[in-house]
Amino acid sequence: MKIGLGIGDRVQEVSIPDAMHPEVLLPNEASHDLTGIEEVQRALRHPVGAPALRDMIRAGEKIAIVTSDITRPVPSREILPALLDELYAAGAKPEDLTLVFALGSHRPHTEEEKRKLAGDRVYREIRCVDSDPEDCVHLGVTARGTPVDITRIVAEADRRICIGNIEYHYFAGYSGGGKAIMPGVSTRAAIQANHRMMTDPRACAGRLDDNPVRMDIEEAAAVCGVDFILNVVLDEHKKILYATAGDAVKAHREGCRYLDGIYQKKIRKKADIVIVSQGGAPKDLNLYQTQKALDNAKHAVKKGGTIILIGSCREGLGESTFEKWMTKARVPEELTRRIEQKFELGGHKAAAIALVLEQADIYLVSDLEPEFVKTLFMKPFGTVQEAFEAAVREQGADSRVIVMPYGGSTFPCPDTEKTETEL
């Protein structure tokens, strides 16, 4: 069997012997009456748990529209025109609207990147700015001690509308919803306070209602106030498959249920070799983002197995603290010990990689220099085929193989009809 896997803006093929019976985790099939912009328009007309924007917005109100930055696959340029049309129909004027790119802990955008994200029409019509972690308003503290410090343009708006996509998140359960506020437009200290709870066993992919990280996110979003969300679920080609709009929690939950129906994948048995890709750009710009696919893959690999992680990482590691942790640790165990002693944003992803390394070897197919990759406790390879052949030599010709072409979105979980021993 040959299968193509995205890496940056290109595709690499790997050939796997049919005798190995590789299991490919692709999205479940589903029928859709509407997709793309028509689906977005449907969601805007039929919000969940909230009035339609035409019945909510009043002329003259200052409205902050929060959307994702360039490291996320949210198709803002497709979504925003329909949203603006709804706001204009409600009486809003272009001068009342500000599009805020939620940077979280990521780098600022160039003006060219802002235009690309917003689309030409939106970039021309309304103000487009990055969130500013140095200019925030303190709105309170959550029950778990997280400061609600929100970038000023969002905190001082009369209305806040959050755009995002819903996919699995390795400790917030799912992306989307209130994540546009926390961590999206929050300070580094606030993000760190929230993310420190990632070590709680309940903070994991696919878990919501008792997940302390997600609960803290939604409390922070409620303190700030979110009037309306517009979230989408994308297919494996990053096209809009489904949209949900309305209340920040109720509409988000509808989207999560839909996501489960498409991307939750039952596995019969954990694999000796897991081949996983983020799906290509922009999700694999750096190792900081590519790690998301790795964390999903850990649910599919047996202890002592091999994960082949595919991501361009052409922008390097992607975050300064993450880079310091990864490059200064002498052994992976240092990273897990360090995060237990003191949580540090950026270091949390280094610790997450170390936790995977306790379970499996990681072979990295990337555009990074091979010698540098070795310092990250991973084995470098130039092609997926080379990495696969090396994994077979290590694990054996009778290895069980699972392939995850869209690892950041696909969530392997045990088939409950199988016994723990079988898995």
Coordinates of C-alpha atoms in Angstrom, one line a residue:
M1 CA 0.0 0.0 0.0
K2 CA 1.2 3.5 -0.8
I3 CA 0.0 6.5 1.1
G4 CA 0.8 10.2 0.8
L5 CA 1.5 12.3 3.9
G6 CA 1.6 16.1 4.0
I7 CA 4.8 17.8 5.1
G8 CA 4.9 21.6 4.6
D9 CA 3.6 22.4 1.2
R10 CA 4.4 19.0 -0.3
V11 CA 3.5 15.3 0.0
Q12 CA 5.8 12.4 0.7
E13 CA 4.7 8.8 -0.1
V14 CA 5.4 5.7 2.0
S15 CA 5.1 2.2 0.7
I16 CA 3.9 -0.3 3.4
P17 CA 3.7 -4.1 2.5
D18 CA 0.2 -5.3 2.2
A19 CA 1.1 -8.3 4.4
M20 CA 1.4 -5.9 7.4
H21 CA -2.3 -4.9 7.0
P22 CA -1.7 -1.3 7.9
E23 CA -4.7 0.5 9.6
V24 CA -5.2 4.0 8.2
L25 CA -7.1 6.3 10.5
L26 CA -9.1 8.6 8.2
P27 CA -12.2 10.6 9.0
N28 CA -15.5 8.8 9.2
E29 CA -17.8 9.2 6.3
A30 CA -20.7 11.6 6.8
S31 CA -23.3 13.1 4.4
H32 CA -23.7 16.9 4.4
D33 CA -26.5 19.0 2.9
L34 CA -24.3 22.1 3.1
T35 CA -20.6 22.8 3.3
G36 CA -18.3 25.8 3.0
I37 CA -19.7 29.3 3.2
E38 CA -23.3 28.0 2.8
E39 CA -22.8 26.0 6.0
V40 CA -21.4 29.1 7.8
Q41 CA -24.5 31.1 6.7
R42 CA -26.8 28.4 8.0
A43 CA -25.1 28.4 11.4
L44 CA -25.4 32.2 11.6
R45 CA -29.1 32.0 10.8
H46 CA -29.7 29.2 13.3
P47 CA -27.5 29.9 16.4
V48 CA -27.4 27.5 19.4
G49 CA -28.4 28.9 22.8
A50 CA -28.2 32.6 21.7
P51 CA -30.2 35.1 19.6
A52 CA -29.1 35.7 16.0
L53 CA -26.7 38.5 15.6
R54 CA -29.3 40.6 13.8
D55 CA -31.4 40.5 17.0
M56 CA -28.5 41.0 19.3
I57 CA -26.3 43.8 17.9
R58 CA -27.3 47.5 18.3
A59 CA -26.0 50.3 16.1
G60 CA -23.0 52.1 17.5
E61 CA -21.7 49.3 19.6
K62 CA -18.0 48.6 19.5
I63 CA -17.5 45.0 18.4
A64 CA -14.3 43.0 18.7
I65 CA -14.1 39.9 16.5
V66 CA -11.4 37.5 17.8
T67 CA -9.9 35.0 15.3
S68 CA -6.9 32.7 15.3
D69 CA -3.4 33.5 14.3
I70 CA -1.4 32.1 11.4
T71 CA -0.4 28.9 13.2
R72 CA -4.0 27.7 13.2
P73 CA -6.0 26.4 10.2
V74 CA -9.1 28.5 10.8
P75 CA -10.2 29.7 7.4
S76 CA -10.9 33.3 8.6
R77 CA -10.9 34.8 5.1
E78 CA -13.8 32.5 4.1
I79 CA -15.8 32.9 7.3
L80 CA -15.4 36.7 7.9
P81 CA -17.4 38.1 4.9
A82 CA -20.5 36.2 6.0
L83 CA -20.1 37.4 9.5
L84 CA -19.6 41.0 8.4
D85 CA -22.7 40.8 6.3
E86 CA -24.7 39.7 9.4
L87 CA -23.2 42.5 11.5
Y88 CA -23.9 45.1 8.8
A89 CA -27.5 43.9 8.6
A90 CA -27.8 44.4 12.3
G91 CA -26.7 48.1 11.9
A92 CA -23.0 47.8 12.7
K93 CA -20.7 50.1 10.7
P94 CA -17.2 49.2 9.5
E95 CA -15.7 51.8 12.0
D96 CA -17.4 49.9 14.9
L97 CA -15.6 46.7 14.1
T98 CA -12.1 45.5 14.9
L99 CA -10.6 42.1 13.9
V100 CA -8.2 40.9 16.6
F101 CA -5.8 38.1 15.8
A102 CA -5.4 36.0 18.9
L103 CA -1.6 35.5 19.3
G104 CA -1.6 33.6 22.6
S105 CA 2.1 33.1 23.2
H106 CA 3.0 33.2 19.4
R107 CA 4.9 35.8 17.4
P108 CA 3.2 38.9 15.9
H109 CA 2.1 39.0 12.3
T110 CA 3.4 41.0 9.4
E111 CA 0.9 43.2 7.6
E112 CA 1.0 40.8 4.7
E113 CA 0.0 37.9 7.0
K114 CA -2.8 39.9 8.4
R115 CA -4.2 40.6 5.0
K116 CA -3.8 36.9 4.0
L117 CA -5.7 35.8 7.2
A118 CA -8.5 38.4 6.9
G119 CA -8.9 38.4 3.2
D120 CA -8.7 41.5 1.0
R121 CA -12.3 42.6 1.5
V122 CA -12.2 42.4 5.3
Y123 CA -8.7 43.9 5.5
R124 CA -9.8 46.9 3.5
E125 CA -13.1 47.4 5.4
I126 CA -12.3 47.1 9.1
R127 CA -9.4 47.6 11.4
C128 CA -7.2 44.4 11.8
V129 CA -4.8 44.2 14.7
D130 CA -2.8 41.6 16.7
S131 CA -3.6 41.1 20.4
D132 CA -1.2 42.8 22.7
P133 CA -0.1 41.0 25.8
E134 CA 1.6 44.2 27.0
D135 CA -1.7 46.2 27.0
C136 CA -4.3 44.3 28.9
V137 CA -7.1 45.0 31.3
H138 CA -7.4 43.0 34.5
L139 CA -11.0 41.7 34.8
G140 CA -10.7 39.3 37.7
V141 CA -9.4 35.9 38.8
T142 CA -10.9 32.5 38.2
A143 CA -11.8 30.0 41.0
R144 CA -8.6 28.1 40.1
G145 CA -6.4 31.3 40.4
T146 CA -6.0 32.2 36.8
P147 CA -5.9 36.0 36.2
V148 CA -8.3 37.2 33.6
D149 CA -6.1 39.7 31.9
I150 CA -7.4 40.5 28.4
T151 CA -6.0 42.6 25.6
R152 CA -7.5 46.0 25.9
I153 CA -9.3 46.2 22.5
V154 CA -11.2 43.1 23.4
A155 CA -11.8 43.8 27.1
E156 CA -13.2 47.3 26.4
A157 CA -15.5 46.3 23.5
D158 CA -19.3 46.4 23.9
R159 CA -19.5 43.0 22.1
R160 CA -17.1 40.1 21.6
I161 CA -17.5 37.5 18.9
C162 CA -15.1 34.6 18.8
I163 CA -14.1 32.6 15.7
G164 CA -12.3 29.3 15.8
N165 CA -12.1 25.8 14.6
I166 CA -12.9 22.7 16.7
E167 CA -10.4 19.8 16.8
Y168 CA -8.9 17.7 19.6
H169 CA -6.6 19.4 22.0
Y170 CA -4.2 17.4 24.1
F171 CA -5.0 19.0 27.4
A172 CA -7.9 21.4 26.9
G173 CA -10.0 18.5 25.4
Y174 CA -11.0 20.4 22.3
S175 CA -10.0 23.6 20.6
G176 CA -12.5 26.4 19.9
G177 CA -15.1 28.1 22.1
G178 CA -13.6 30.1 24.9
K179 CA -10.0 29.3 23.8
A180 CA -10.1 32.4 21.6
I181 CA -10.1 34.4 24.9
M182 CA -8.0 32.1 27.1
P183 CA -5.2 31.7 25.9
G184 CA -6.0 33.6 22.7
V185 CA -6.0 37.2 23.9
S186 CA -4.5 36.8 27.4
T187 CA -1.2 37.5 29.0
R188 CA 1.6 35.0 29.2
A189 CA 1.2 34.9 33.0
A190 CA -2.5 34.1 32.6
I191 CA -1.8 31.4 30.0
Q192 CA 0.8 29.9 32.3
A193 CA -1.6 29.8 35.2
N194 CA -4.2 28.0 33.1
H195 CA -1.9 25.6 31.4
R196 CA -0.2 24.5 34.6
M197 CA -3.2 22.2 35.1
M198 CA -2.2 20.1 32.1
T199 CA -0.6 17.6 34.4
D200 CA -4.0 16.7 35.9
P201 CA -5.0 13.3 34.4
R202 CA -8.4 14.7 33.5
A203 CA -6.7 17.3 31.2
C204 CA -6.6 15.3 28.1
A205 CA -7.9 15.1 24.5
G206 CA -11.6 14.4 24.1
R207 CA -12.6 15.3 27.7
L208 CA -14.6 18.4 28.6
D209 CA -17.0 18.5 31.5
D210 CA -14.5 17.6 34.3
N211 CA -11.4 18.8 32.5
P212 CA -9.8 21.5 34.8
V213 CA -8.1 23.3 31.9
R214 CA -11.3 23.6 29.8
M215 CA -13.4 24.6 32.9
D216 CA -10.9 27.3 33.7
I217 CA -10.9 28.5 30.1
E218 CA -14.7 28.8 30.1
E219 CA -14.8 30.6 33.4
A220 CA -12.2 33.1 32.1
A221 CA -14.2 33.6 28.9
A222 CA -17.4 34.1 31.0
V223 CA -15.6 36.7 33.2
C224 CA -14.5 38.6 30.0
G225 CA -17.9 38.0 28.3
V226 CA -18.3 36.3 25.0
D227 CA -21.5 37.3 23.2
F228 CA -21.3 34.9 20.3
I229 CA -19.0 32.3 18.8
L230 CA -18.7 31.0 15.2
N231 CA -16.7 27.8 15.1
V232 CA -16.1 25.4 12.2
V233 CA -15.0 21.8 11.8
L234 CA -12.7 21.2 8.9
D235 CA -12.2 18.2 6.7
E236 CA -8.8 16.7 6.0
H237 CA -8.3 19.2 3.2
K238 CA -9.0 22.1 5.5
K239 CA -12.4 22.8 3.9
I240 CA -15.4 23.8 6.1
L241 CA -17.5 20.7 6.8
Y242 CA -19.7 22.0 9.6
A243 CA -20.3 25.2 11.5
T244 CA -21.8 26.0 14.8
A245 CA -22.7 29.5 16.1
G246 CA -24.2 31.0 19.2
D247 CA -23.5 30.6 23.0
A248 CA -19.9 30.1 23.9
V249 CA -20.5 26.8 25.6
K250 CA -23.7 25.4 24.1
A251 CA -22.7 26.0 20.5
H252 CA -19.2 24.7 21.2
R253 CA -20.5 21.4 22.7
E254 CA -22.6 20.9 19.5
G255 CA -19.4 21.3 17.5
C256 CA -17.5 18.8 19.7
R257 CA -20.2 16.2 19.3
Y258 CA -20.0 16.6 15.5
L259 CA -16.2 16.4 15.6
D260 CA -16.4 13.1 17.5
G261 CA -18.7 11.6 14.9
I262 CA -16.1 12.4 12.2
Y263 CA -12.7 12.2 13.8
Q264 CA -12.9 9.9 16.8
K265 CA -11.4 6.6 15.6
K266 CA -11.7 3.3 17.4
I267 CA -8.6 1.1 17.2
R268 CA -8.7 -2.7 17.6
K269 CA -5.2 -2.9 19.0
K270 CA -2.3 -0.5 19.7
A271 CA 0.5 -0.6 17.1
D272 CA 4.2 -1.3 17.0
I273 CA 4.7 1.5 14.5
V274 CA 2.5 4.7 14.2
I275 CA 3.1 7.0 11.2
V276 CA 1.6 10.4 11.9
S277 CA 1.5 13.7 10.1
Q278 CA 0.0 17.1 11.0
G279 CA -1.3 17.2 7.5
G280 CA 1.1 19.8 6.2
A281 CA 1.2 23.6 6.3
P282 CA 0.3 25.6 8.3
K283 CA -0.1 23.1 11.1
D284 CA 3.6 21.9 10.9
L285 CA 5.4 25.3 10.6
N286 CA 7.3 24.5 13.8
L287 CA 7.8 21.7 16.3
Y288 CA 5.7 23.5 18.8
Q289 CA 2.7 23.0 16.6
T290 CA 3.7 19.6 15.2
Q291 CA 3.7 18.2 18.7
K292 CA -0.1 18.1 18.7
A293 CA -0.1 15.3 16.2
L294 CA 2.5 13.5 18.3
D295 CA 0.3 13.7 21.4
N296 CA -2.6 12.1 19.5
A297 CA -0.4 9.4 18.2
K298 CA 0.7 8.3 21.7
H299 CA -2.8 6.9 22.2
A300 CA -2.2 4.5 19.3
V301 CA 1.3 3.2 20.0
K302 CA 2.2 0.3 22.3
K303 CA 4.8 0.7 25.0
G304 CA 8.2 0.3 23.4
G305 CA 6.9 1.1 19.9
T306 CA 8.0 3.7 17.4
I307 CA 6.2 6.8 16.3
I308 CA 7.3 8.4 13.0
L309 CA 6.4 12.0 13.3
I310 CA 6.1 14.0 10.0
G311 CA 6.2 17.8 10.1
S312 CA 8.3 20.4 8.1
C313 CA 9.2 22.6 11.2
R314 CA 10.7 25.0 8.7
E315 CA 10.4 27.8 11.3
G316 CA 12.3 25.7 13.8
L317 CA 11.0 24.9 17.2
G318 CA 8.6 27.9 17.3
E319 CA 8.7 29.2 20.8
S320 CA 11.7 30.5 22.9
T321 CA 11.0 28.8 26.2
F322 CA 10.2 25.5 24.5
E323 CA 13.4 25.8 22.6
K324 CA 15.4 26.4 25.7
W325 CA 13.9 23.4 27.5
M326 CA 14.4 21.1 24.6
T327 CA 18.0 22.1 23.8
K328 CA 19.3 22.3 27.3
A329 CA 18.0 19.1 28.8
R330 CA 20.5 16.3 29.0
V331 CA 17.9 13.5 29.1
P332 CA 14.1 13.6 28.6
E333 CA 13.5 12.8 32.2
E334 CA 14.8 16.2 33.2
L335 CA 11.8 17.7 31.3
T336 CA 9.1 15.8 33.2
R337 CA 10.8 16.4 36.6
R338 CA 11.1 20.1 35.8
I339 CA 7.5 20.6 34.8
E340 CA 6.3 18.9 38.0
Q341 CA 8.5 21.2 40.1
K342 CA 7.5 24.4 38.3
F343 CA 5.1 24.9 35.4
E344 CA 6.4 27.2 32.7
L345 CA 4.6 28.0 29.5
G346 CA 6.5 26.6 26.5
G347 CA 8.2 24.1 28.7
H348 CA 4.9 22.3 29.0
K349 CA 5.2 21.1 25.4
A350 CA 8.8 19.9 26.0
A351 CA 7.5 17.9 28.9
A352 CA 4.7 16.5 26.8
I353 CA 7.2 15.2 24.3
A354 CA 9.3 13.7 27.1
L355 CA 6.2 11.9 28.3
V356 CA 5.8 10.3 24.9
L357 CA 9.5 9.3 24.9
E358 CA 8.9 7.4 28.0
Q359 CA 6.5 5.2 26.0
A360 CA 8.0 5.1 22.5
D361 CA 10.9 6.1 20.2
I362 CA 10.2 9.1 18.0
Y363 CA 11.6 9.3 14.5
L364 CA 11.2 12.8 13.1
V365 CA 10.9 13.5 9.3
S366 CA 11.3 17.2 8.9
D367 CA 13.3 20.1 7.3
L368 CA 15.4 20.5 10.5
E369 CA 19.2 19.7 10.4
P370 CA 19.7 16.1 11.4
E371 CA 22.3 16.8 14.0
F372 CA 20.0 19.3 15.7
V373 CA 17.1 16.8 15.7
K374 CA 19.4 14.3 17.6
T375 CA 19.8 16.9 20.4
L376 CA 16.0 16.8 20.8
F377 CA 16.0 13.1 21.7
M378 CA 14.6 12.1 18.3
K379 CA 16.0 10.2 15.4
P380 CA 16.2 12.3 12.2
F381 CA 15.1 11.1 8.7
G382 CA 14.9 12.8 5.3
T383 CA 12.0 10.8 4.1
V384 CA 9.0 8.9 5.5
Q385 CA 10.1 5.8 3.6
E386 CA 13.5 5.8 5.2
A387 CA 12.0 6.2 8.7
F388 CA 9.5 3.4 8.1
E389 CA 12.2 1.0 6.9
A390 CA 14.3 1.8 10.0
A391 CA 11.3 1.3 12.3
V392 CA 10.6 -2.1 10.7
R393 CA 14.2 -3.1 11.3
E394 CA 13.7 -2.1 15.0
Q395 CA 10.2 -3.5 15.6
G396 CA 10.2 -6.5 13.2
A397 CA 8.6 -7.4 9.8
D398 CA 5.4 -8.6 11.5
S399 CA 4.8 -5.2 13.1
R400 CA 1.3 -3.8 13.5
V401 CA 1.2 -0.4 11.7
I402 CA -1.2 2.5 12.2
V403 CA -1.1 5.5 9.8
M404 CA -2.6 8.9 10.9
P405 CA -2.4 11.3 7.9
Y406 CA -4.1 14.1 9.8
G407 CA -2.8 13.4 13.3
G408 CA -3.7 16.7 14.8
S409 CA -7.4 16.1 14.1
T410 CA -7.7 12.3 14.4
F411 CA -8.2 10.9 17.9
P412 CA -7.5 7.2 18.4
C413 CA -9.4 5.6 21.3
P414 CA -9.8 2.0 22.4
D415 CA -12.7 0.0 21.1
T416 CA -14.7 -0.6 24.3
E417 CA -15.7 -4.0 22.9
K418 CA -12.1 -5.1 23.2
T419 CA -10.4 -6.1 26.4
E420 CA -7.6 -4.1 27.9
T421 CA -5.3 -7.1 27.2
E422 CA -6.3 -7.1 23.5
L423 CA -5.4 -3.4 23.2

